[in-house]
PDB file of C-alpha atoms and ligand atoms in Angstrom:
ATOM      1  CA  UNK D  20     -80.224-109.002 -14.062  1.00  0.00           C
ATOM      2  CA  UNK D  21     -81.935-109.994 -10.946  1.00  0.00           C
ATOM      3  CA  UNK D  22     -81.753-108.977  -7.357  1.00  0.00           C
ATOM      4  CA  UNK D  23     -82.713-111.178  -4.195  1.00  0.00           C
ATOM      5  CA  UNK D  24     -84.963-109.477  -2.197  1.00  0.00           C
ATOM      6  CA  UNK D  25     -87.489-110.008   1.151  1.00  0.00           C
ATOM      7  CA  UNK D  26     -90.959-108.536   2.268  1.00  0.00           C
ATOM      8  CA  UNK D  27     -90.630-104.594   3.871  1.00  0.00           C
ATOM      9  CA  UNK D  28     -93.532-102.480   4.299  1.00  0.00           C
ATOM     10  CA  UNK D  29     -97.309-101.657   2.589  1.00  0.00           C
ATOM     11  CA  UNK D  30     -98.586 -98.760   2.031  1.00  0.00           C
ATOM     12  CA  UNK D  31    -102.147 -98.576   1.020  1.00  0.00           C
ATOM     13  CA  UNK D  32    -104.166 -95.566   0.620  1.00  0.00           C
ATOM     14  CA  UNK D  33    -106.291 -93.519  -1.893  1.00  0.00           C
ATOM     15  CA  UNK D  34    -105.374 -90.536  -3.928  1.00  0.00           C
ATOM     16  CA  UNK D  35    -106.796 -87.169  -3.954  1.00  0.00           C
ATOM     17  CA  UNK D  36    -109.952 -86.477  -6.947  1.00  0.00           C
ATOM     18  CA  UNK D  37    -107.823 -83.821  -9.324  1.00  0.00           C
ATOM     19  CA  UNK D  38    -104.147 -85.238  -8.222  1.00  0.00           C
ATOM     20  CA  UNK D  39    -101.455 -86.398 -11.219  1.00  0.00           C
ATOM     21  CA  UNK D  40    -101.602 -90.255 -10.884  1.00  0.00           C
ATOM     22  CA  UNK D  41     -98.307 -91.063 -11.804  1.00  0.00           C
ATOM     23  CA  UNK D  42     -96.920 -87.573  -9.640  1.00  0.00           C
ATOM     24  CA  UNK D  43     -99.056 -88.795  -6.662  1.00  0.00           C
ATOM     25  CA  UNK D  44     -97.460 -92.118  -6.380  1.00  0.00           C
ATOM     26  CA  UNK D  45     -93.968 -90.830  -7.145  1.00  0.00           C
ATOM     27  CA  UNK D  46     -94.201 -88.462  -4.136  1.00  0.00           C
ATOM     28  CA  UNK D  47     -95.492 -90.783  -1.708  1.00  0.00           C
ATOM     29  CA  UNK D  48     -92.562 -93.002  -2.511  1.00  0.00           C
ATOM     30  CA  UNK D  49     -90.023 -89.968  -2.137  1.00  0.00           C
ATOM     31  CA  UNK D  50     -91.587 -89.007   0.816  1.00  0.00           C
ATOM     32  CA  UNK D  51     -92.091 -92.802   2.916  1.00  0.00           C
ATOM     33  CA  UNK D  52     -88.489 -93.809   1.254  1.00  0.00           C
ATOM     34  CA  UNK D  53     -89.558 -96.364  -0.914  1.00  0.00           C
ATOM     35  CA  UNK D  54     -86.717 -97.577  -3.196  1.00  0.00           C
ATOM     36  CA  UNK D  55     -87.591-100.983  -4.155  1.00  0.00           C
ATOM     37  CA  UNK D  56     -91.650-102.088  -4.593  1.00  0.00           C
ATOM     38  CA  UNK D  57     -94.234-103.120  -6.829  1.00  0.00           C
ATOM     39  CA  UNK D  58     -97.478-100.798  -7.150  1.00  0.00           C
ATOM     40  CA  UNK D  59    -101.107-101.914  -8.254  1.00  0.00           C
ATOM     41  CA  UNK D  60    -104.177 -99.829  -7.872  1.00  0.00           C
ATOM     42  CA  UNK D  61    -107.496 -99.495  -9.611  1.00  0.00           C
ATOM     43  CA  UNK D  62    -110.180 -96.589  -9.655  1.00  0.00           C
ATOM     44  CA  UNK D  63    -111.386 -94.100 -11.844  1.00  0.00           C
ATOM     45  CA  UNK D  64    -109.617 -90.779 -14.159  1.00  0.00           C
ATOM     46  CA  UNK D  65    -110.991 -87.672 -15.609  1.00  0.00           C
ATOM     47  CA  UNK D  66    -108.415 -87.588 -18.201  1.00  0.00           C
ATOM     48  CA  UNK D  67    -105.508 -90.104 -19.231  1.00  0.00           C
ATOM     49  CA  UNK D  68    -102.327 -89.596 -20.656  1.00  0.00           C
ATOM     50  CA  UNK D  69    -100.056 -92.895 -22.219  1.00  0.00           C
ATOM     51  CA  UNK D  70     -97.281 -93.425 -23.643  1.00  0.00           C
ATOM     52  CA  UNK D  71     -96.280 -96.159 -26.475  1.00  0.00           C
ATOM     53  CA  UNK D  72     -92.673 -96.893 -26.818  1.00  0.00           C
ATOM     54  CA  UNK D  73     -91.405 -96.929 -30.905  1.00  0.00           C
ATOM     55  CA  UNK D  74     -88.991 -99.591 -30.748  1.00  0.00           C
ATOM     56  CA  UNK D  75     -87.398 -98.724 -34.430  1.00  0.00           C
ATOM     57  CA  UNK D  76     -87.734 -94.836 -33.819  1.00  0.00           C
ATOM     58  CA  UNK D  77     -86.762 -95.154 -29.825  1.00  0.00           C
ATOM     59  CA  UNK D  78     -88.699 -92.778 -28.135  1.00  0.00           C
ATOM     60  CA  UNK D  79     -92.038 -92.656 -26.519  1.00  0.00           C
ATOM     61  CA  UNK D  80     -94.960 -91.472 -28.769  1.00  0.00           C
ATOM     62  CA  UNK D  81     -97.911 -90.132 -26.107  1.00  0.00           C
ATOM     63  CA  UNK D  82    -101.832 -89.952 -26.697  1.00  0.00           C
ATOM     64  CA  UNK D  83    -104.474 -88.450 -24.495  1.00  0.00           C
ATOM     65  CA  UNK D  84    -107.690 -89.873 -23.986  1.00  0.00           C
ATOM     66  CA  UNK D  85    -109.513 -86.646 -23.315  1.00  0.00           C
ATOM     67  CA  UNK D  86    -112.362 -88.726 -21.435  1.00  0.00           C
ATOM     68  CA  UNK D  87    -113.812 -89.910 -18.070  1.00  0.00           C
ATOM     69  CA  UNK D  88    -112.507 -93.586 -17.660  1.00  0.00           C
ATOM     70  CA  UNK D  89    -112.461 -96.613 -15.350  1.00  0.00           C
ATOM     71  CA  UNK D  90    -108.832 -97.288 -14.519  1.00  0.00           C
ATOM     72  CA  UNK D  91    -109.407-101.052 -14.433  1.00  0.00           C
ATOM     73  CA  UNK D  92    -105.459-102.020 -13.445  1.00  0.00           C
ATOM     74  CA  UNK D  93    -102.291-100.131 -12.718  1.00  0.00           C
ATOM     75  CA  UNK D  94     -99.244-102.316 -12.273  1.00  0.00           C
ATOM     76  CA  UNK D  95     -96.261-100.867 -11.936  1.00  0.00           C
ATOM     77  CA  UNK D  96     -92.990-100.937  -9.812  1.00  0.00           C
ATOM     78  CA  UNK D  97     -90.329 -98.788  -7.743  1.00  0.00           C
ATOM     79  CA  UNK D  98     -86.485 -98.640  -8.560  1.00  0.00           C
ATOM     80  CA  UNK D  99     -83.825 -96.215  -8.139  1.00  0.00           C
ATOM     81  CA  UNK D 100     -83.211 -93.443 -11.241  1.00  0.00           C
ATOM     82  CA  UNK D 101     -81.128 -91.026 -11.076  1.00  0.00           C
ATOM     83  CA  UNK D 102     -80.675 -91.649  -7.197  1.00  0.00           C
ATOM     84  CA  UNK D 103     -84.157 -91.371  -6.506  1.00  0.00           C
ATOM     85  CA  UNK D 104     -87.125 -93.694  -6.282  1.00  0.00           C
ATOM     86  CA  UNK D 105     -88.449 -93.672 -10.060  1.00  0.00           C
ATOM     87  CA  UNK D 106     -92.239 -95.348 -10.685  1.00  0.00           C
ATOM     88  CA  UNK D 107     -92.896 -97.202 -13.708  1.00  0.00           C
ATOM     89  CA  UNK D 108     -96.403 -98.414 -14.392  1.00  0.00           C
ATOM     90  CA  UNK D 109     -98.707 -99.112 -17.105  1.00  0.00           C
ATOM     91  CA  UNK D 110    -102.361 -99.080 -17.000  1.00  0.00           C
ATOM     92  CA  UNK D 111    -105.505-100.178 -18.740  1.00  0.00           C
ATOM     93  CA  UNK D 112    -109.023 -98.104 -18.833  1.00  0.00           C
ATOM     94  CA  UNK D 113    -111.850 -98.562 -20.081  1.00  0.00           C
ATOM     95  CA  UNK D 114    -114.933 -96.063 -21.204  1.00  0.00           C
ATOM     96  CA  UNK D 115    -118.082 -95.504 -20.841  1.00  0.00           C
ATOM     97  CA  UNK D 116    -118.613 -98.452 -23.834  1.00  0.00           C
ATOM     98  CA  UNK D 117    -116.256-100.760 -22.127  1.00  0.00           C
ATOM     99  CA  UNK D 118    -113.934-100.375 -24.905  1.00  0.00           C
ATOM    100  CA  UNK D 119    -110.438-100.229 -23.254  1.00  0.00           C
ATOM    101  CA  UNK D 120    -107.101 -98.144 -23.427  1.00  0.00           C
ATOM    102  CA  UNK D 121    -103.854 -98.899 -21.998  1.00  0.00           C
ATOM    103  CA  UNK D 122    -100.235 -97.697 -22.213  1.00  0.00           C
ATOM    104  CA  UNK D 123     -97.291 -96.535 -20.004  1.00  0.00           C
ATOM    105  CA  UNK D 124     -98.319 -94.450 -17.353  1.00  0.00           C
ATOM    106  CA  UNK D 125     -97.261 -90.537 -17.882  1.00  0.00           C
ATOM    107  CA  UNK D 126     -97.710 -87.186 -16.296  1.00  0.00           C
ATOM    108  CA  UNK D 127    -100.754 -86.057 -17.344  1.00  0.00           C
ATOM    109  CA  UNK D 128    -102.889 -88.214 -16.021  1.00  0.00           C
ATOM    110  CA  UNK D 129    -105.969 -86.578 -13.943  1.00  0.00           C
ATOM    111  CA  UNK D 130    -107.640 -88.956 -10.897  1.00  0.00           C
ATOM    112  CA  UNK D 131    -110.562 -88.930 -10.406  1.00  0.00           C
ATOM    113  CA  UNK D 132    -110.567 -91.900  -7.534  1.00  0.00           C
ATOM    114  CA  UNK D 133    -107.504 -94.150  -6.769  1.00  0.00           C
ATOM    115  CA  UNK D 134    -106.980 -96.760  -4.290  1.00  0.00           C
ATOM    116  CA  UNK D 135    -103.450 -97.827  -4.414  1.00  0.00           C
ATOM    117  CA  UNK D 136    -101.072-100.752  -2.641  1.00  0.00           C
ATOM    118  CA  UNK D 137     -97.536-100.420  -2.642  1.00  0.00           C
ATOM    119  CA  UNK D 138     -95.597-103.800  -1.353  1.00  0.00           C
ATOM    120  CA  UNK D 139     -92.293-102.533  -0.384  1.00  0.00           C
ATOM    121  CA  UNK D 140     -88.972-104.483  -0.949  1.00  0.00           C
ATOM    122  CA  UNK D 141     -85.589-104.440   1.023  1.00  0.00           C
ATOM    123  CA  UNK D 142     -82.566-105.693  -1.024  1.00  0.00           C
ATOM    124  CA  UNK D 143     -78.841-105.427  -0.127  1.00  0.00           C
ATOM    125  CA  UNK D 144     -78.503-104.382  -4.030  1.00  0.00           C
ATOM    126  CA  UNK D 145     -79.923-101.742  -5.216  1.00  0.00           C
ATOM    127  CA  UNK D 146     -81.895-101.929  -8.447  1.00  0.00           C
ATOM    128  CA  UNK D 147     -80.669 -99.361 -10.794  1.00  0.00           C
ATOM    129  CA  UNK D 148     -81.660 -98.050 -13.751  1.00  0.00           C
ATOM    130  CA  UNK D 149     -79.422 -96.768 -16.348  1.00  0.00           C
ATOM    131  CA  UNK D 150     -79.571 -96.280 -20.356  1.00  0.00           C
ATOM    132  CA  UNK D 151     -79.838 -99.633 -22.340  1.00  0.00           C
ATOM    133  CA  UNK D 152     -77.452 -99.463 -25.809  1.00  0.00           C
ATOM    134  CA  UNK D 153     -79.766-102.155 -27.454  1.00  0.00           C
ATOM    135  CA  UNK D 154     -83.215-100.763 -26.003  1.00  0.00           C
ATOM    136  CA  UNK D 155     -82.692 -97.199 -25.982  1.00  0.00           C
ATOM    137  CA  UNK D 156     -84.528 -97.474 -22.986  1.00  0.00           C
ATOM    138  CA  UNK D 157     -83.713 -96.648 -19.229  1.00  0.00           C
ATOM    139  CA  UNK D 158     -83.692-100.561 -17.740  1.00  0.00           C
ATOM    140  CA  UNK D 159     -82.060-101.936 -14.651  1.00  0.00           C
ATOM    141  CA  UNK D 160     -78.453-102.550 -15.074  1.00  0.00           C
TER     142      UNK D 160
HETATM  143 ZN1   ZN T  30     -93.387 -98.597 -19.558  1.00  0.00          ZN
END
């Protein structure tokens, strides 16, 4: 599935040190009306929380890396669940060894810096997720 869609606003900013990073960027797209974008960012987390998706046991499996990390990317993207604006992103960090981590972004996650860029999109479709029979996962329908 595929939508057309053309260039609308960006938002750039920083988050606050202590603030949910996945939370964070959910509000500020509830709150500036952001329904269709992609999301990148890069900084640094006391505390990290991922999730890993079991394809043969469907369901997400989580792990927390209960350490101070360099969040080296964050790529993610905005589409409508549930009516609302829903994030979805997955990031990579890496430790004080440079040994990195990555996963699908969940609550849980503490920041310690972010600096964030959301690239709005305006579409005359919405993109929708909804529950995928052959995924088990929430994709856009
Ligand atoms: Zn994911």
């Amino acid at each position: 599935m595929q939508v057309s869609v053309k260039a609308g606003r960006m938002v750039m900013g920083r988050l606050k040190k202590g603030d949910d990073l996945l939370g964070a960027l959910q509000q500020i797209c509830s709150q500036q009306d952001i329904k269709l974008a992609e999301i990148r960012g890069l900084g640094a987390v006391k505390h990290a929380r991922i999730g890993y998706y079991d394809q043969d046991g469907r369901e997400y499996t989580f792990v927390d890396l209960a350490q101070h990390m360099e969040l080296l990317a964050l790529i993610g993207n905005v589409s409508i669940k549930d009516g609302k604006p829903f994030v979805h992103a997955h990031v990579t960090f890496a430790n004080s060894q440079g040994e990195s981590f990555g996963g699908h972004l969940a609550e849980g996650t503490e920041v310690f810096a972010c600096e964030f860029i959301i690239t709005e999109y305006l579409s005359n479709t919405a993109l929708e997720r909804a529950p995928d029979d052959e995924t088990g996962l929430f994709l856009w329908k």
